[in-house]
Amino acid sequence: MTTHNLIDFDADTKSFHLHNANISYIFSIDEHGVIGHDYYGRRLNQYHGQLRNPQRDRGFSGNFPGTTDRTYSLDFFLQEYGSNGNGDYRNVASVIRQADGSRTANFVYQDYEIVAGKPGLEGLPAAYVENENEAETLQVHLVDRVSQLTLTSNYTIYRDFDIIARSVVLTNASQKTVNIEKFASMQLDLPAQGGKQVLSFPGGHVNERNLQRENIGHGTKVFESRRGTTSHQMNNFIVIVDQQTTEFSGEAIGVSLVYSGSHKEEVSKDQFGSYRILSGINDDQFDWQLDPKEHFQTPEVLLTYSANGLNEMSDHLNGLLRTRVARGQFRDEVRPIVINNWEATFWNFDEAKLTPIIDEAKALGIEMFVLDDGWFGHRDSDNSSLGDWNIYEEKFPNGFQHFTDYVHNQGMQFGMWFEPEMISIDSDLYRAHPEYMLKVPNRQPSPSRDQFVLDVGRQEVRDNVYEQMAKILDGGKVDYVKWGMNRNLTDIYAVDLPAERQGEVMHRYVLGLYALLEKLTTNYPDVLWEGCSGGGGRIDTGFLYYMPQSWISDNTDAVDRMRIQYNSSMAYPVSSMTSHVSVSPNQQTGRMTPMETRGAVAMSGVLGYELDLTELTESEKLVVKEQVNKYKEVRELIQFGHFVRLINPEMGLGNRYAWMFVDDTADEALVFSFKILSDAQPEFSTLKLAGLDTNKTYQNIETKAEYGGDELMRAGLYEMFEQADFTTNVYHFKAL
């Protein structure tokens, strides 16, 4: 046996065993060189090969090419990565159109290599290591001997995170061009074992990431975006669970695609009860020409396994995302409390209208002013000026530096909104370079929000965007950039590509975007970057690699945000989710909620305010000041502690949400509990906490009452809510 710290190869069973203290992932090479999946779950001390490729003669399941063994078929074999045309009739991970027009490939084992650490992915975001001892990477090389294509499956297992990162590279070692029509990042085949379910996160604009839990029946469920982005409509994160899995018990496998474009997750159950999960780039409008000596790298998938429910799964994944996907100096720094002027002024502002808001923000202890849409070109509505990133001088008659100096002289930081991927017809950029826009020749392009999309897959377009933004950022006055994208991709055509390569446009767009983000974030490391696509239209782990936080929804209604933030935490760390207090009645829903509840929900992320501070009453200002001061006291715990979901009405737990934050030592906990609608005769319900130390005594720092950790977790607290709708209880405990 070849033994490494985290990866072993057993020559007798021809099996690879990836393991850390908690998990094992095992696959093996069979007699035909096919790589079969054996096991993924709790740590096994040793594996003796008993799960290798069970065989049986099954009708209408064809046999391996060149053999007469009727008991062996790829049609029911659990594989690590399947291809089209060789007898596997299930959804396959790859479809490659060969030079002769056929769509068959048969990849068999060639050799392997184990390397310390984790290599980066060319042109793509990915999880990383800070030293080589953190992880090991297995590279398994397969070959299709007829076409001379080489497929490399990459597996990285982390030592201290229960995470396995997977990606695939296809190399064309032949003298002929092939076309990739489908190439998933990961295939995971699981044996028939009871009734599995899948959790997905569909939605829409201002209605992101609803929790959908479904049985996996025979056939295929597809969760996808074909919009060029991750999309509001379907996030690229799913969870495979048992029917009995809860927040605190049962098995859960999280599947997170590190990608910001069109994606596709396929979950199927075959005729024999086995499951197959695929995740990767959406094959819709995808056709990649791979010339001789070229290679194609898929995005990465992060797999996480928990034997103890959804909270543990999220904690494993989000720990990695926060510290080994997010990068830069702000990764580990507490984030500032901002005031954004969008819902206060929309486009209707000038310096004289903004300065009173800044003055109020300073008095309330807010730390950053963010200037949103409308500061550039001649932008007074959404139908002009995108692409012209120069100051709208009429709004800043004393000069833009005078305004930014005013903000900084109040002891506050200054941020700005950009929408760099977009262009307006009414813009100097369009008049000079109409060819920069995504547009199909001889067809009218499709507007959305009166705007169109720049083809950032092209170097000259990226250079133009970069140079315009650099002129603003080089002044050294900008501390924060909010990166907007307020429409999806249409009119998929690139003028710099020949007809046979037009199927590459959408992925090239994403690669170009990543190249632009890499250059900007590298050259401006002192800027805090925040993603935004109509709120949650591009919330994914790929964007987290460049921007440590994102505006997770344009919906600022506190009650809707409870659901959005609760469900988002399944896949993303709290430090990545910005959440703002807005006006009541809310501009999206018309709902009226107390300032205390709006603040408690927003404090459960990266806190900000999105309203006209000059219109607050004196009593509301006192509440805001208390919120700001409290958040400064606890924000390190909130942004970097362990987030625990306690109660969710979507899981049949009634009329309430509750969650909590716990530090690494279980010495401090902050609990938020919400009741949505009031009852005339409310129940005496209890709230049970989690993640505390049963041997410690905790004190409620407001009431001074003392409790054992075991009491708080096992017996709980009776909760009394104010007799009103949309009420909140907050508990802050510290160990004595």
XYZ file of C-alpha atoms in Angstrom:
736
model
C 0.000 0.000 0.000
C 1.210 3.483 -0.893
C 0.382 5.615 2.124
C 0.232 9.383 2.415
C -1.191 11.482 5.210
C -4.537 11.931 3.519
C -4.560 9.698 0.425
C -3.720 5.980 0.207
C -3.476 3.656 -2.782
C -3.957 -0.081 -2.153
C -2.364 -2.079 -4.955
C -4.188 -5.272 -3.922
C -7.678 -3.797 -4.197
C -6.557 -1.111 -6.668
C -8.416 1.442 -4.594
C -7.763 5.056 -3.695
C -8.775 6.111 -0.201
C -9.047 9.826 0.552
C -9.551 10.449 4.262
C -9.176 12.815 7.155
C -10.283 12.447 10.766
C -13.982 12.447 9.861
C -14.629 11.356 6.272
C -13.559 8.797 3.674
C -13.933 8.925 -0.107
C -13.010 5.683 -1.909
C -12.884 4.607 -5.556
C -11.100 1.820 -7.379
C -9.797 0.656 -10.739
C -11.569 -2.382 -12.141
C -10.313 -5.107 -14.488
C -11.169 -3.030 -17.569
C -9.528 0.141 -16.297
C -12.830 1.812 -15.448
C -12.833 3.937 -12.298
C -15.665 2.864 -10.012
C -17.080 4.693 -7.027
C -17.017 2.621 -3.827
C -17.822 4.802 -0.830
C -18.332 8.353 0.467
C -19.217 8.867 4.121
C -17.889 8.588 7.654
C -14.220 7.788 8.110
C -13.207 4.154 7.586
C -9.992 3.077 9.250
C -9.286 0.598 6.472
C -11.048 -0.534 3.318
C -10.811 -4.139 2.084
C -12.446 -3.733 -1.316
C -15.813 -5.340 -0.581
C -17.811 -2.662 -2.436
C -16.017 -2.972 -5.753
C -18.341 -3.236 -8.750
C -21.029 -5.830 -7.935
C -21.896 -7.705 -11.151
C -24.985 -9.393 -12.515
C -26.449 -10.337 -15.849
C -29.209 -7.804 -16.444
C -31.393 -7.695 -19.523
C -30.859 -4.818 -21.945
C -27.783 -3.616 -20.071
C -25.072 -3.867 -22.678
C -21.602 -5.135 -21.864
C -18.172 -3.596 -21.948
C -16.749 -3.068 -25.453
C -14.721 -6.066 -26.624
C -15.891 -8.474 -23.928
C -18.486 -11.244 -23.683
C -18.957 -11.009 -19.896
C -22.691 -10.483 -19.516
C -22.409 -9.714 -15.814
C -20.408 -6.552 -16.415
C -22.148 -3.403 -17.684
C -21.514 0.311 -17.448
C -25.287 0.668 -17.387
C -25.378 -0.092 -13.658
C -21.743 0.274 -12.600
C -21.185 3.112 -10.088
C -18.580 5.241 -11.862
C -16.490 8.249 -10.986
C -16.874 9.908 -14.388
C -18.946 8.554 -17.246
C -18.900 9.246 -20.988
C -21.386 8.966 -23.786
C -21.814 6.093 -26.221
C -20.335 3.093 -24.389
C -23.362 1.403 -22.874
C -24.156 3.715 -19.984
C -27.678 4.935 -20.786
C -27.914 7.216 -17.760
C -27.130 10.927 -17.812
C -23.418 11.091 -18.481
C -20.824 13.593 -17.355
C -19.234 14.142 -20.773
C -20.271 14.227 -24.401
C -17.439 14.736 -26.868
C -17.976 15.036 -30.602
C -15.021 13.340 -32.218
C -13.426 14.453 -35.460
C -15.397 11.781 -37.362
C -18.688 13.124 -35.973
C -19.267 10.311 -33.469
C -20.057 11.066 -29.828
C -18.374 8.112 -28.148
C -15.441 8.089 -25.741
C -14.170 5.314 -23.501
C -11.822 6.628 -20.818
C -9.783 4.002 -18.944
C -7.140 4.255 -16.256
C -3.597 5.219 -17.214
C -1.767 6.348 -14.047
C -1.974 8.649 -11.059
C -0.024 11.207 -9.090
C -0.390 12.506 -5.531
C 0.878 16.008 -4.769
C 1.059 17.948 -1.542
C -1.269 20.893 -1.161
C -3.664 21.996 -3.875
C -2.732 23.394 -7.300
C -4.770 26.336 -8.568
C -7.033 26.148 -11.613
C -6.024 28.056 -14.713
C -8.293 31.074 -15.223
C -10.859 29.910 -12.672
C -11.573 30.585 -9.005
C -11.036 27.649 -6.668
C -10.441 26.740 -3.069
C -6.803 27.110 -2.050
C -4.306 26.270 0.688
C -1.968 28.540 2.626
C 0.566 25.765 3.161
C 1.049 22.380 1.543
C 0.322 20.465 4.741
C -3.335 21.545 4.685
C -4.372 19.190 1.890
C -3.348 16.548 -0.605
C -4.375 16.303 -4.239
C -4.843 13.145 -6.280
C -4.639 13.425 -10.067
C -5.968 10.359 -11.865
C -5.147 10.207 -15.585
C -7.513 8.384 -17.934
C -7.154 7.960 -21.669
C -9.405 7.234 -24.619
C -6.926 5.262 -26.703
C -8.817 5.643 -29.963
C -9.060 9.442 -29.964
C -5.935 10.078 -27.843
C -7.844 12.264 -25.450
C -6.613 12.373 -21.861
C -8.947 13.059 -18.970
C -7.463 14.084 -15.627
C -9.723 13.882 -12.579
C -8.490 16.057 -9.734
C -9.420 15.295 -6.121
C -8.264 17.407 -3.185
C -9.031 16.459 0.408
C -8.434 18.916 3.225
C -7.028 17.927 6.577
C -9.111 20.232 8.784
C -12.188 20.724 6.606
C -14.500 17.864 5.700
C -14.303 18.928 2.072
C -13.313 17.223 -1.170
C -12.702 19.466 -4.180
C -13.164 17.938 -7.605
C -12.513 19.129 -11.152
C -11.649 17.622 -14.523
C -9.254 18.529 -17.344
C -9.536 17.249 -20.909
C -6.363 17.321 -23.043
C -6.323 16.711 -26.778
C -3.141 14.769 -27.522
C -4.246 13.926 -31.070
C -3.768 15.726 -34.378
C -7.504 16.324 -34.823
C -9.952 18.839 -33.430
C -12.774 17.614 -31.196
C -15.775 19.431 -29.769
C -16.875 19.268 -26.143
C -20.665 19.329 -26.014
C -20.988 18.533 -22.322
C -18.314 18.341 -19.653
C -19.463 18.225 -16.030
C -17.122 19.087 -13.210
C -18.196 16.153 -11.089
C -20.119 12.912 -11.159
C -21.104 11.211 -7.918
C -22.781 7.798 -8.110
C -24.382 6.489 -4.924
C -25.800 2.994 -4.301
C -29.462 2.284 -3.707
C -29.900 2.914 0.007
C -33.357 4.002 1.101
C -35.199 7.052 -0.107
C -32.910 9.969 -0.878
C -34.089 13.552 -1.143
C -32.610 16.648 -2.742
C -32.635 20.197 -1.414
C -32.462 22.968 -3.987
C -32.802 26.739 -3.841
C -35.079 28.177 -6.551
C -36.561 31.655 -6.647
C -36.727 34.887 -8.576
C -35.713 38.510 -8.268
C -36.489 39.724 -4.696
C -37.525 36.130 -3.949
C -34.220 34.291 -3.888
C -33.244 30.926 -2.481
C -36.476 29.349 -1.388
C -35.920 25.956 0.197
C -37.280 23.120 -1.960
C -37.060 19.570 -0.596
C -38.112 16.699 -2.874
C -37.928 12.946 -2.999
C -35.586 11.633 -5.675
C -37.758 9.334 -7.720
C -36.965 7.446 -10.898
C -35.984 9.753 -13.716
C -33.997 12.979 -13.584
C -34.407 16.244 -11.751
C -32.563 19.162 -13.319
C -31.671 22.313 -11.417
C -30.183 24.850 -13.766
C -29.628 28.373 -14.958
C -29.399 29.113 -18.671
C -29.152 32.867 -18.095
C -25.381 33.291 -18.267
C -25.192 33.755 -14.491
C -25.855 31.700 -11.395
C -29.276 33.434 -11.370
C -32.027 34.340 -8.939
C -34.045 31.482 -10.410
C -31.777 28.602 -9.306
C -28.639 28.648 -7.212
C -25.805 26.272 -8.128
C -25.814 24.549 -4.742
C -27.784 21.417 -3.883
C -27.859 18.981 -0.952
C -28.487 15.231 -1.038
C -30.106 14.021 2.191
C -31.903 11.078 3.719
C -35.619 11.435 4.356
C -35.020 11.707 8.095
C -32.230 14.296 7.868
C -32.799 17.436 9.959
C -30.680 20.397 10.959
C -29.069 18.270 13.687
C -29.202 14.640 12.536
C -28.928 12.458 9.462
C -26.630 12.352 6.466
C -26.160 15.297 4.117
C -23.932 15.786 1.073
C -23.515 19.372 -0.078
C -22.567 20.052 -3.714
C -21.274 23.560 -4.420
C -20.141 24.572 -7.916
C -17.427 27.246 -7.904
C -18.708 29.051 -10.992
C -20.612 32.219 -11.860
C -22.197 31.347 -15.204
C -24.905 29.080 -16.574
C -24.889 25.875 -14.541
C -26.637 22.530 -14.408
C -27.142 20.079 -11.565
C -28.704 16.730 -12.496
C -29.997 14.306 -9.874
C -31.304 10.959 -11.110
C -32.393 7.574 -9.867
C -31.897 4.709 -12.296
C -33.858 1.512 -12.928
C -31.916 -0.320 -10.200
C -32.347 2.366 -7.534
C -28.862 3.883 -7.766
C -28.379 7.645 -7.703
C -26.271 9.874 -9.932
C -25.434 13.512 -9.219
C -23.813 15.712 -11.873
C -22.730 19.328 -11.517
C -21.020 21.670 -13.932
C -21.321 24.155 -16.764
C -24.726 24.035 -18.430
C -24.473 22.304 -21.795
C -27.193 24.589 -23.183
C -25.567 26.763 -25.901
C -22.214 25.163 -25.039
C -19.939 23.709 -27.728
C -16.215 24.069 -27.072
C -13.765 23.419 -29.899
C -10.653 21.719 -28.548
C -7.781 21.844 -30.986
C -4.714 19.556 -30.892
C -2.450 20.096 -27.870
C -5.081 22.245 -26.118
C -6.808 21.454 -22.845
C -10.087 22.407 -21.181
C -10.409 22.896 -17.438
C -13.813 22.577 -15.745
C -14.816 24.698 -12.770
C -14.408 23.108 -9.370
C -17.046 21.407 -7.250
C -16.784 21.389 -3.461
C -18.273 18.292 -1.838
C -18.986 18.200 1.865
C -20.338 15.310 3.921
C -22.044 15.404 7.308
C -23.363 12.514 9.358
C -25.022 14.934 11.789
C -27.410 17.044 9.793
C -27.565 20.216 7.779
C -26.026 22.554 10.342
C -22.849 20.510 10.467
C -22.726 20.329 6.667
C -23.040 24.121 6.408
C -20.445 24.690 9.118
C -17.909 22.486 7.285
C -18.544 24.180 3.943
C -18.785 27.750 5.174
C -15.607 27.449 7.209
C -13.749 26.585 4.038
C -15.503 29.262 1.975
C -14.724 31.985 4.460
C -11.038 31.124 4.890
C -9.950 29.161 1.789
C -12.119 30.544 -1.022
C -12.552 34.193 -0.047
C -9.234 36.021 -0.348
C -7.554 39.332 0.390
C -7.066 41.526 3.413
C -10.786 41.808 4.130
C -11.243 38.059 4.430
C -10.422 38.178 8.142
C -11.307 41.799 8.907
C -14.625 42.872 10.394
C -16.692 44.635 7.754
C -17.815 48.259 8.138
C -21.396 49.358 8.802
C -22.595 51.243 5.731
C -25.315 53.670 4.735
C -26.307 53.267 1.078
C -28.261 56.086 -0.543
C -30.184 53.984 -3.108
C -33.540 53.553 -1.385
C -33.197 57.031 0.123
C -32.745 58.960 -3.138
C -32.656 56.584 -6.130
C -31.192 58.672 -9.012
C -32.547 61.948 -7.660
C -29.607 63.362 -5.730
C -26.804 65.860 -5.724
C -24.135 66.768 -3.187
C -26.484 69.052 -1.264
C -29.017 66.242 -0.833
C -26.432 63.670 0.226
C -24.463 65.624 2.828
C -27.287 65.689 5.450
C -27.529 61.885 5.181
C -23.770 61.680 5.760
C -24.048 63.998 8.768
C -26.757 61.836 10.312
C -24.747 58.682 9.610
C -21.745 60.091 11.434
C -23.888 61.020 14.439
C -25.311 57.487 14.567
C -21.885 55.812 14.433
C -22.189 54.434 10.884
C -18.773 53.898 9.334
C -19.120 54.117 5.540
C -21.181 56.030 3.000
C -21.896 54.193 -0.270
C -22.847 56.240 -3.344
C -25.123 54.092 -5.462
C -26.402 54.317 -9.050
C -26.559 57.765 -10.685
C -23.150 59.380 -10.141
C -21.802 58.875 -13.689
C -22.407 60.010 -17.284
C -25.727 61.889 -17.351
C -27.575 59.202 -15.405
C -30.962 60.372 -14.081
C -32.827 57.135 -14.837
C -31.983 53.604 -15.913
C -31.951 54.286 -19.662
C -28.558 55.953 -20.139
C -24.843 56.180 -19.394
C -23.868 52.603 -18.519
C -20.339 52.235 -19.847
C -19.430 55.891 -19.205
C -17.648 55.707 -15.852
C -16.967 59.414 -15.477
C -18.384 61.802 -12.879
C -21.763 63.458 -13.497
C -20.410 66.934 -12.786
C -23.797 68.667 -12.396
C -24.463 66.530 -9.311
C -21.104 67.466 -7.780
C -20.677 71.182 -8.601
C -17.738 71.572 -6.209
C -15.910 68.643 -7.759
C -16.048 64.976 -6.865
C -12.968 65.157 -4.662
C -14.673 67.826 -2.579
C -17.497 65.373 -1.931
C -15.276 62.377 -1.131
C -13.158 64.576 1.141
C -16.315 65.610 2.959
C -17.145 61.960 3.649
C -13.646 61.132 4.822
C -13.467 64.275 6.963
C -16.470 62.985 8.887
C -14.349 59.998 9.863
C -16.228 57.745 7.460
C -15.125 55.568 4.559
C -16.434 56.071 1.033
C -17.821 53.511 -1.417
C -19.241 53.570 -4.956
C -21.545 51.484 -7.130
C -20.430 50.365 -10.608
C -22.104 48.171 -13.206
C -19.037 47.386 -15.327
C -20.445 44.576 -17.503
C -23.262 46.701 -18.955
C -23.740 49.300 -21.680
C -26.525 51.743 -22.563
C -27.397 52.682 -26.130
C -27.371 56.275 -24.882
C -23.694 56.277 -23.919
C -20.446 57.582 -25.311
C -19.051 54.054 -25.147
C -21.774 52.679 -27.420
C -21.422 55.553 -29.864
C -17.678 54.869 -30.077
C -17.764 51.059 -29.911
C -21.147 49.484 -30.749
C -19.273 46.259 -31.492
C -18.454 45.874 -27.782
C -22.054 44.820 -27.107
C -23.289 41.235 -27.227
C -25.455 41.253 -30.365
C -26.359 38.736 -33.064
C -25.663 40.127 -36.575
C -28.706 41.432 -38.446
C -30.981 41.023 -35.408
C -32.330 43.558 -32.946
C -30.854 42.905 -29.494
C -33.117 42.259 -26.496
C -33.096 45.053 -23.901
C -33.618 44.419 -20.219
C -33.975 47.359 -17.820
C -33.102 49.472 -20.905
C -29.573 48.084 -20.884
C -27.399 45.640 -22.778
C -24.387 43.446 -22.049
C -20.754 44.122 -22.865
C -18.807 41.172 -24.222
C -16.226 40.976 -21.450
C -14.953 37.762 -23.025
C -12.954 40.080 -25.300
C -9.676 41.558 -24.118
C -10.244 45.033 -25.620
C -13.593 45.331 -23.845
C -12.043 44.354 -20.517
C -9.217 46.835 -21.077
C -11.705 49.648 -21.666
C -13.654 48.830 -18.496
C -10.488 48.491 -16.441
C -9.017 51.789 -17.625
C -12.214 53.698 -16.844
C -12.523 52.202 -13.378
C -8.822 52.709 -12.679
C -9.153 56.458 -13.273
C -11.693 56.580 -10.453
C -9.891 54.181 -8.134
C -6.427 55.684 -8.657
C -7.515 58.778 -6.787
C -7.237 56.769 -3.589
C -10.581 58.052 -2.351
C -12.612 54.866 -2.830
C -12.646 52.333 0.009
C -15.375 50.037 -1.327
C -16.878 49.034 -4.673
C -20.337 47.533 -5.114
C -20.253 45.573 -8.403
C -23.734 45.499 -9.936
C -25.185 43.388 -12.751
C -28.854 44.033 -13.382
C -29.796 41.738 -16.234
C -29.051 38.308 -17.685
C -27.312 37.449 -20.948
C -29.099 37.318 -24.295
C -28.004 37.778 -27.921
C -25.206 35.280 -27.460
C -22.703 36.087 -30.197
C -19.117 37.337 -30.201
C -17.877 39.254 -33.231
C -14.297 38.114 -32.674
C -15.122 34.387 -32.912
C -15.792 32.341 -36.068
C -19.108 30.561 -36.554
C -17.802 27.220 -35.328
C -16.798 28.752 -31.969
C -20.008 30.609 -31.108
C -20.860 27.835 -28.641
C -17.965 29.095 -26.497
C -19.307 32.631 -25.958
C -21.029 32.194 -22.592
C -18.134 30.396 -20.927
C -15.638 32.814 -22.449
C -17.737 35.612 -20.960
C -17.299 34.116 -17.485
C -13.577 33.524 -18.012
C -13.193 37.120 -19.191
C -15.096 38.394 -16.178
C -12.819 36.412 -13.883
C -9.743 37.835 -15.643
C -11.065 41.376 -15.132
C -11.892 40.716 -11.483
C -8.481 39.173 -10.875
C -6.734 42.248 -12.289
C -8.870 44.748 -10.395
C -8.811 42.999 -7.029
C -5.066 42.368 -7.305
C -4.218 45.950 -8.261
C -6.601 47.487 -5.728
C -6.223 45.258 -2.649
C -7.232 48.050 -0.252
C -10.715 48.249 -1.773
C -13.473 46.157 -0.187
C -15.335 44.571 -3.122
C -18.993 43.576 -2.894
C -20.940 41.615 -5.503
C -24.495 42.437 -6.517
C -26.722 41.229 -9.347
C -30.142 42.656 -8.654
C -29.299 41.411 -5.191
C -28.960 37.629 -5.288
C -28.676 36.927 -9.025
C -25.039 35.910 -8.844
C -24.488 34.581 -5.343
C -21.995 31.746 -5.759
C -18.646 30.529 -4.514
C -16.923 31.663 -7.702
C -17.726 35.302 -6.999
C -16.738 34.850 -3.350
C -13.179 34.177 -4.545
C -12.940 37.787 -5.732
C -15.426 39.555 -3.483
C -15.703 38.549 0.191
C -19.294 39.743 0.466
C -22.401 40.160 -1.686
C -25.739 41.938 -1.537
C -27.902 38.841 -1.286
C -31.254 40.315 -2.293
C -32.848 43.550 -3.452
C -35.668 42.571 -1.109
C -35.000 44.470 2.121
C -38.233 43.449 3.866
C -37.186 42.007 7.230
C -39.676 39.123 7.190
C -38.709 38.009 3.692
C -35.058 38.455 4.621
C -35.460 35.949 7.474
C -36.165 33.270 4.880
C -33.570 34.482 2.388
C -30.778 34.705 4.958
C -31.719 31.446 6.696
C -31.691 29.493 3.435
C -28.601 31.261 2.075
C -26.673 30.169 5.163
C -27.000 26.560 3.991
C -24.405 27.350 1.351
C -22.693 30.650 2.203
C -21.008 32.125 5.295
C -22.625 34.995 7.167
C -19.548 37.143 6.484
C -20.446 37.017 2.779
C -24.026 38.275 3.196
C -24.760 42.001 3.423
C -28.103 42.926 4.957
C -29.568 46.403 5.360
C -32.246 48.086 7.427
C -34.719 49.816 5.119
C -37.783 52.010 5.459
C -41.163 50.877 6.790
C -43.510 50.337 4.988
C -41.031 48.351 2.943
C -40.610 49.430 -0.674
C -40.819 45.892 -2.055
C -43.641 44.395 0.025
C -45.425 47.316 1.696
C -45.052 45.496 5.022
C -44.642 47.524 8.201
C -42.149 46.061 10.668
C -40.632 47.508 13.844
C -37.164 49.055 13.670
C -36.036 46.537 16.306
C -36.929 43.587 14.072
C -35.486 45.179 10.946
C -32.272 45.767 12.860
C -32.082 42.264 14.332
C -32.436 40.655 10.902
C -29.869 42.981 9.325
C -27.474 42.496 12.240
C -27.498 38.785 11.417
C -25.325 39.546 8.391
C -22.959 42.348 7.422
C -25.006 45.264 8.754
C -25.958 48.342 6.770
C -28.753 50.880 6.339
C -30.660 51.696 3.160
C -33.014 54.583 3.930
C -33.072 58.361 4.369
C -31.609 58.886 7.827
C -32.812 62.483 7.856
C -36.433 61.285 7.938
C -36.066 59.134 11.061
C -37.806 60.201 14.256
C -35.704 60.906 17.323
C -36.852 57.639 18.898
C -35.899 55.724 15.741
C -32.475 57.361 15.772
C -31.959 56.162 19.332
C -32.828 52.610 18.263
C -30.430 52.817 15.292
C -27.654 54.123 17.512
C -28.203 51.232 19.919
C -28.134 48.761 17.022
C -24.903 50.228 15.662
C -23.208 50.158 19.056
C -24.382 46.604 19.772
C -23.261 45.406 16.358
C -19.782 46.838 16.861
C -19.624 44.900 20.132
C -20.635 41.567 18.593
C -19.801 41.761 14.878
C -16.675 39.640 15.119
C -18.829 36.897 16.642
C -21.490 37.369 13.945
C -19.207 37.614 10.946
C -16.698 34.941 11.946
C -18.433 32.731 14.512
C -20.329 29.503 13.950
C -23.846 30.125 12.643
C -26.483 27.683 13.895
C -29.975 27.476 12.421
C -32.548 26.643 15.105
C -36.114 27.136 13.834
C -37.462 27.466 10.309
C -41.201 27.549 9.488
C -40.453 26.035 6.060
C -39.509 22.821 7.860
C -42.871 22.607 9.587
C -41.800 24.470 12.704
C -44.608 26.985 12.788
C -44.628 30.735 12.822
C -41.050 31.446 13.854
C -37.431 31.742 12.833
C -34.497 31.444 15.206
C -30.741 31.246 14.799
C -27.625 31.859 16.836
C -23.917 32.605 16.660
C -21.313 30.786 18.788
C -17.584 31.459 19.029
C -14.903 28.777 18.580
C -14.517 28.174 22.311
C -18.267 28.114 23.057
C -17.710 30.959 25.531
C -20.088 33.403 23.865
C -23.409 33.039 22.061
C -25.805 35.514 20.499
C -29.348 34.327 19.760
C -32.003 35.933 17.547
C -35.557 34.642 17.763
C -38.433 35.985 15.669
C -42.192 35.546 15.756
C -43.815 36.451 12.455
C -47.527 36.780 13.283
C -49.080 37.342 16.668
C -51.554 34.934 18.340
C -54.507 35.834 20.538
C -53.649 32.868 22.776
C -49.959 32.158 22.191
C -48.413 28.830 23.110
C -45.788 28.575 25.824
C -43.097 27.431 23.436
C -39.472 26.706 24.268
C -36.317 27.653 22.429
C -33.482 25.124 22.616
C -29.987 26.341 21.782
C -27.096 24.396 20.251
C -23.326 24.458 20.034
C -22.697 25.319 23.701
C -20.549 23.494 26.250
C -22.582 21.271 28.572
C -19.999 21.787 31.325
C -20.079 25.586 31.277
C -22.366 28.031 33.035
C -23.671 30.912 30.936
C -24.988 34.279 31.999
C -27.502 36.346 30.043
C -25.618 39.645 29.995
C -28.847 41.695 29.958
C -30.815 39.937 32.710
C -27.825 38.441 34.604
C -29.710 35.118 34.807
C -27.470 32.034 34.804
C -27.947 28.706 33.020
C -25.967 25.565 32.412
C -25.029 24.865 28.823
C -26.871 21.577 29.107
C -29.980 23.419 30.326
C -29.983 25.830 27.411
C -29.557 23.044 24.870
C -31.687 20.263 26.363
C -34.396 22.020 28.362
C -34.379 25.388 26.626
C -36.078 28.654 27.500
C -39.726 29.619 27.517
C -40.144 32.479 25.094
C -42.454 35.406 25.668
C -42.958 37.677 22.674
C -44.529 41.100 22.552
C -48.197 40.822 21.559
C -47.691 42.165 18.031
C -46.689 40.999 14.578
C -43.036 40.716 13.528
C -41.469 40.709 16.975
C -37.968 39.819 18.083
C -36.153 38.451 21.114
C -32.375 38.738 21.394
C -30.304 36.820 23.956
C -26.609 37.368 24.570
C -24.840 34.756 26.702
C -21.278 34.594 28.003
C -19.650 31.757 29.896
C -18.700 32.506 33.501
